[in-house]
PDB file of C-alpha atoms in Angstrom:
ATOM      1  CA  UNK Z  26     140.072  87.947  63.062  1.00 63.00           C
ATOM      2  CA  UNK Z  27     142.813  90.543  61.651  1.00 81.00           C
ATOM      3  CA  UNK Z  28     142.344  93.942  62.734  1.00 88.00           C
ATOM      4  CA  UNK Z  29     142.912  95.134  59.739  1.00 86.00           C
ATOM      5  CA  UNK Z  30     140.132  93.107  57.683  1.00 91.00           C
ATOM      6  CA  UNK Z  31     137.442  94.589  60.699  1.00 92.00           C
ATOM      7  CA  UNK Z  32     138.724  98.168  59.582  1.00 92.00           C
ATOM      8  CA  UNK Z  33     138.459  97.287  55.830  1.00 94.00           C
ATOM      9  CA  UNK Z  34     134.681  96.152  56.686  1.00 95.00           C
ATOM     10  CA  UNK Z  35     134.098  99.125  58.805  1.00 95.00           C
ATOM     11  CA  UNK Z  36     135.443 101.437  56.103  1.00 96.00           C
ATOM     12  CA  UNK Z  37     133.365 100.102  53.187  1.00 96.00           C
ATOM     13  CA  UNK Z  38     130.293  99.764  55.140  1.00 96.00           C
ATOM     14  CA  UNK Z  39     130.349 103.507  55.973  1.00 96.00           C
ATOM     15  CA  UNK Z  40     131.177 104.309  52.384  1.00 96.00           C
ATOM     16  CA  UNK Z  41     129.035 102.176  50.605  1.00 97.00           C
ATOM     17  CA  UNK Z  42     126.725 105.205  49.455  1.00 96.00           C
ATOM     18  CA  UNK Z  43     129.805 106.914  48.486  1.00 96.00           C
ATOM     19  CA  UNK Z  44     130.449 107.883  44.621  1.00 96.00           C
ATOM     20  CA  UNK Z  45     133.521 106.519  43.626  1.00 94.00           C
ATOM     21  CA  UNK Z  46     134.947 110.346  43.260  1.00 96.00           C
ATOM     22  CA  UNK Z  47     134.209 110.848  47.123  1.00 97.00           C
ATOM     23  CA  UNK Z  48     135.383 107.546  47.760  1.00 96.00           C
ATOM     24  CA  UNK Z  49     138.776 108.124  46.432  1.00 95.00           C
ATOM     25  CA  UNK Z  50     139.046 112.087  48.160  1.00 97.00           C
ATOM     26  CA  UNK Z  51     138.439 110.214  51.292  1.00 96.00           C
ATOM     27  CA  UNK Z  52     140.659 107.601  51.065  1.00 96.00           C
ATOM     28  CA  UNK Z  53     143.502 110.450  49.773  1.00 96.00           C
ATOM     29  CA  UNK Z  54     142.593 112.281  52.627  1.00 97.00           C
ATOM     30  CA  UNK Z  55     143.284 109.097  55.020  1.00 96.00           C
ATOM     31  CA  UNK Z  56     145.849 108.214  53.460  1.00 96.00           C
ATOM     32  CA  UNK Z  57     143.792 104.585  53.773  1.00 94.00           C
ATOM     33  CA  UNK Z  58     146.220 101.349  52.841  1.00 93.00           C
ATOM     34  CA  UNK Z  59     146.529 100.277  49.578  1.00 94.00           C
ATOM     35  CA  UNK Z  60     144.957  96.887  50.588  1.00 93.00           C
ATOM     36  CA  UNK Z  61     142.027  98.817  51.802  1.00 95.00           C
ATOM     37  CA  UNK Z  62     141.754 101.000  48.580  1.00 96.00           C
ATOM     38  CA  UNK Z  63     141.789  97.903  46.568  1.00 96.00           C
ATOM     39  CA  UNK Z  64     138.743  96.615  48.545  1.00 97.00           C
ATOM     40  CA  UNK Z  65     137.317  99.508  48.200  1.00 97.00           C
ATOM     41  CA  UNK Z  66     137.529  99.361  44.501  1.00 97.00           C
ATOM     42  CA  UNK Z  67     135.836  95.672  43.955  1.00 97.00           C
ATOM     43  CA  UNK Z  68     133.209  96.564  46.538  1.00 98.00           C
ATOM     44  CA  UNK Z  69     132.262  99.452  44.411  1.00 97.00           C
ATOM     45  CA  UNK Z  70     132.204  97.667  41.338  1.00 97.00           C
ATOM     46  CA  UNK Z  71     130.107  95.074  43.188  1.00 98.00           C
ATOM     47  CA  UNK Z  72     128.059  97.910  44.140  1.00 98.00           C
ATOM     48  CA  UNK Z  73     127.549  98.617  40.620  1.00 97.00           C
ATOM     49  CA  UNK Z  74     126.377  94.895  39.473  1.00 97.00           C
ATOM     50  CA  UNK Z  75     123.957  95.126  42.419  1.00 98.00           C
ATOM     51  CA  UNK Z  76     120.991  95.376  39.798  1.00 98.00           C
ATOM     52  CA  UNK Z  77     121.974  92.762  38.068  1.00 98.00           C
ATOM     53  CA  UNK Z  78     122.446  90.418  40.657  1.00 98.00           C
ATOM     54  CA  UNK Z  79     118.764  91.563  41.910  1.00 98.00           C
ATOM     55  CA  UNK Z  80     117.871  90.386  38.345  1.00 98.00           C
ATOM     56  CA  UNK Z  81     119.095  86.670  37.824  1.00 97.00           C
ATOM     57  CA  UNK Z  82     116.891  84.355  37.918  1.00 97.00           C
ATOM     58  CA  UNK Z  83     118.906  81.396  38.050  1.00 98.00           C
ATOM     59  CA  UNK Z  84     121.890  80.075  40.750  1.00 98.00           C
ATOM     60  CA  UNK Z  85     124.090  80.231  37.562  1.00 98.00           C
ATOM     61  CA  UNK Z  86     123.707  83.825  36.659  1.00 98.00           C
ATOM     62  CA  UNK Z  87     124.535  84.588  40.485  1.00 98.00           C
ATOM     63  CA  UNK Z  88     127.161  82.530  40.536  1.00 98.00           C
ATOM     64  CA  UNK Z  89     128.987  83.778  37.661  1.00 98.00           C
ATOM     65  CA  UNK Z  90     128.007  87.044  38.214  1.00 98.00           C
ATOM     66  CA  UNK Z  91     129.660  86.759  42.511  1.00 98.00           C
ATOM     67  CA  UNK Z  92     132.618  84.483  41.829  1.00 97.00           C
ATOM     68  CA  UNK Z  93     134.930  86.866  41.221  1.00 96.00           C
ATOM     69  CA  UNK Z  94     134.326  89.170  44.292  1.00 98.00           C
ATOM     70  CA  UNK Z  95     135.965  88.032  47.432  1.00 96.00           C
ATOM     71  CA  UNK Z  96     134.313  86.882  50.500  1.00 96.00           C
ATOM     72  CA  UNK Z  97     135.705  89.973  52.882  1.00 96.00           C
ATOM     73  CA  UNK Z  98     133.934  91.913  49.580  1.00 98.00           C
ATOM     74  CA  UNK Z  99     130.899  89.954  49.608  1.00 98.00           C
ATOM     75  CA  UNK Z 100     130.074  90.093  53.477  1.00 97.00           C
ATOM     76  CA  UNK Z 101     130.653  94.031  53.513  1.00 98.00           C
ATOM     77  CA  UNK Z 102     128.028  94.178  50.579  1.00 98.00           C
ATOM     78  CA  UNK Z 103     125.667  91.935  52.174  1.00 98.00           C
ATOM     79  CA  UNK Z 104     126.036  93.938  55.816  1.00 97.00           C
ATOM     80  CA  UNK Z 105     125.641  97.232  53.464  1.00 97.00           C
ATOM     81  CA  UNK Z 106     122.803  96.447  51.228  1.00 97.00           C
ATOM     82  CA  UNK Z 107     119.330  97.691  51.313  1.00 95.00           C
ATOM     83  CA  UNK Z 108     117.619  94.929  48.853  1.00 97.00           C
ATOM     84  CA  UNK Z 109     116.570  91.558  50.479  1.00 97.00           C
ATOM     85  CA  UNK Z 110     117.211  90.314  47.619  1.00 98.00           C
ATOM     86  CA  UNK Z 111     120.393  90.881  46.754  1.00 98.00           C
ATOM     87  CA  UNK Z 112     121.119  90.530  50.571  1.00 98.00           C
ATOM     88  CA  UNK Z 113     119.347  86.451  50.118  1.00 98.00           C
ATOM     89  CA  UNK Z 114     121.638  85.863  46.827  1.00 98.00           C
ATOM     90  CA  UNK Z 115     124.405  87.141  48.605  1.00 98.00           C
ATOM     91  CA  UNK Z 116     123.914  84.750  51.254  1.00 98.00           C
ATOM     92  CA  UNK Z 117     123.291  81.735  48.810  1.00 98.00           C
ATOM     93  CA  UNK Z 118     126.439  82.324  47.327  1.00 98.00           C
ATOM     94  CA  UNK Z 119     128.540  82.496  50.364  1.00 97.00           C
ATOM     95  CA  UNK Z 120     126.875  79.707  52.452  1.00 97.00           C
ATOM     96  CA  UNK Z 121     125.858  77.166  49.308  1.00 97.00           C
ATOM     97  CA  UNK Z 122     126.596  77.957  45.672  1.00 98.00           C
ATOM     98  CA  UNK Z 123     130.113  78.766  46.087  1.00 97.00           C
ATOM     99  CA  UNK Z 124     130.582  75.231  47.855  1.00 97.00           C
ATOM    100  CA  UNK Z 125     129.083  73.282  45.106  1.00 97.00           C
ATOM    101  CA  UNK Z 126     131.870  71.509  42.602  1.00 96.00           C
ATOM    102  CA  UNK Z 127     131.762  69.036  39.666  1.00 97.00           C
ATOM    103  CA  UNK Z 128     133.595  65.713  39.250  1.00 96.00           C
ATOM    104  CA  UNK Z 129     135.254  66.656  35.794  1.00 96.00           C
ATOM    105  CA  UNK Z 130     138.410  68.273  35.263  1.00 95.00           C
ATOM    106  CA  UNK Z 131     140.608  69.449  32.720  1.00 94.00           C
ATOM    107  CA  UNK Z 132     142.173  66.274  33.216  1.00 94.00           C
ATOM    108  CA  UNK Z 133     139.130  64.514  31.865  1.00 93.00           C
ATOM    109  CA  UNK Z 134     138.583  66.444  28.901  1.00 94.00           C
ATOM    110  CA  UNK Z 135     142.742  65.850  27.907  1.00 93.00           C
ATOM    111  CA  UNK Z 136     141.474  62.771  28.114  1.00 91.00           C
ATOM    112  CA  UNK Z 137     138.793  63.350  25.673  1.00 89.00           C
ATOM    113  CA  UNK Z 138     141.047  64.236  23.586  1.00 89.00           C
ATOM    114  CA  UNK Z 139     140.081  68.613  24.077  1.00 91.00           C
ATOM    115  CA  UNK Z 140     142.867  70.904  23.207  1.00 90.00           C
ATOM    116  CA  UNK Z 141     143.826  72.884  26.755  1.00 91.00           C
ATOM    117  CA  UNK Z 142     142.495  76.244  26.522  1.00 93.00           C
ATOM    118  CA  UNK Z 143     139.344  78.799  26.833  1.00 93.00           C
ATOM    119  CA  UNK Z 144     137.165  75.921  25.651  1.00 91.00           C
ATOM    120  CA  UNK Z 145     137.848  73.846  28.883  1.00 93.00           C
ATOM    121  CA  UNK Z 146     136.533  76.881  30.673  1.00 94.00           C
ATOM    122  CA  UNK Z 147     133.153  76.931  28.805  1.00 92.00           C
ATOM    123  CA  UNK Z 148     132.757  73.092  29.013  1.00 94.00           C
ATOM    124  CA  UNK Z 149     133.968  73.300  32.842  1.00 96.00           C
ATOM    125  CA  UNK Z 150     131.579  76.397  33.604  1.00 96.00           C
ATOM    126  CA  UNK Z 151     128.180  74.616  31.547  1.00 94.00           C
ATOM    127  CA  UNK Z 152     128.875  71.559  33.860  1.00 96.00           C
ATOM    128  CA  UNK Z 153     128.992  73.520  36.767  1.00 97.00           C
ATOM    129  CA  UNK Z 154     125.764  75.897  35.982  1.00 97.00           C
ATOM    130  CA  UNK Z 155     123.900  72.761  35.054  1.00 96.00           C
ATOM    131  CA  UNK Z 156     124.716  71.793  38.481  1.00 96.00           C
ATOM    132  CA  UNK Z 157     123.786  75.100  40.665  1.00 98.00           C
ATOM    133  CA  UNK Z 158     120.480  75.077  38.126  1.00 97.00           C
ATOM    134  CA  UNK Z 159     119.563  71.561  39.269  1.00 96.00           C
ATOM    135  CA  UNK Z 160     120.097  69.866  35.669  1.00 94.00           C
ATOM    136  CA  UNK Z 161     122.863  67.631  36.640  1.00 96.00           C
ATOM    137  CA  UNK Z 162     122.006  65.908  40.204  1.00 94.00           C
ATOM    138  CA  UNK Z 163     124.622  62.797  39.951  1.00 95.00           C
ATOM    139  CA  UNK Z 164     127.612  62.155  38.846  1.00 94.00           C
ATOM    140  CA  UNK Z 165     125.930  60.164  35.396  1.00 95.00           C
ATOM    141  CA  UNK Z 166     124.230  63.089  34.723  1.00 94.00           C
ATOM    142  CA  UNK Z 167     127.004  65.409  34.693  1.00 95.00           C
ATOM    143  CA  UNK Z 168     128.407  62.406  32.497  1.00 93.00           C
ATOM    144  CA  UNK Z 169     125.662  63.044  29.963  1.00 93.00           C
ATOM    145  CA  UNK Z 170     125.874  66.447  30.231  1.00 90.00           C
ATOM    146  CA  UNK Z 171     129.786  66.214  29.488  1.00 92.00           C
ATOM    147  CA  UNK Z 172     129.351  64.085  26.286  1.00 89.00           C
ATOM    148  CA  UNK Z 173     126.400  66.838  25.192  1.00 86.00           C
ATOM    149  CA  UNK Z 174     128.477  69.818  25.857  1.00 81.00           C
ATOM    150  CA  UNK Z 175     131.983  68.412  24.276  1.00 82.00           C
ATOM    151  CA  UNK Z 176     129.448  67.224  20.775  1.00 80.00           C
ATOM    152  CA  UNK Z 177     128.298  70.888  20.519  1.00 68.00           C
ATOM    153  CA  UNK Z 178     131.584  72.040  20.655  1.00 60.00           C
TER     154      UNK Z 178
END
């Protein structure tokens, strides 16, 4: 493991509580990395969707509520958090949700005949959530699921 990733951890651990204002005259005060300021910065607005994550009630909401966080930010949040909760969703992400894929692509939907563009997100993203949410369990599902989504649309 890279030293400097076991500081990182260290150092957001230990500041976790910290307001972002004493946060930043610490890290002035350091003179911390810019890689580890950076870190800081997503943990903290991790920190702030903590709440909300306690909230979701579905893999889906989790999901799309984690997957922009990266894992060195996730596992410092999970090693820093008081909720069980939040600590168990973290977890699930890490270990299952954030493992889980579909079989479509955006080459499929060319095929389809979609237009590239924010659409193939939303189509993409409602074929994964169905997945995490346990509404598509095979590939013919997902199938289904595609045809539904893309006659909406």
């Amino acid at each position: 493991v890279d030293n400097l990733l076991v500081e990182i951890a260290y150092f957001g651990v230990m500041t976790f509580r910290m307001s972002l204002g004493e946060l930043e005259v610490l890290e002035r005060r350091l003179r911390v990395q810019r890689t580890t300021s950076e870190t800081m910065r997503q943990l903290h607005a991790l920190k702030a969707r903590l709440p909300d994550l306690a909230a979701t009630r579905a893999p889906s909401e989790a999901f799309a509520l984690l997957r922009d966080y990266s894992l060195l930010v996730l596992a410092i949040a999970y090693a820093a958090a008081d909720d069980e909760r939040v600590r168990e969703l973290l977890e699930r992400y890490v270990c299952q949700w954030s493992a889980v894929t579909i079989h479509t692509t955006g080459r499929d939907l060319r095929e389809l005949g979609l237009t590239p563009g924010p659409r193939y997100r939303t189509i993409l993203d409602g074929l994964l959530f169905g997945r995490l949410d346990g509404r598509i369990a095979s590939e013919q599902d997902e199938r289904a699921y595609l045809a539904e989504l893309v006659s909406i649309e």
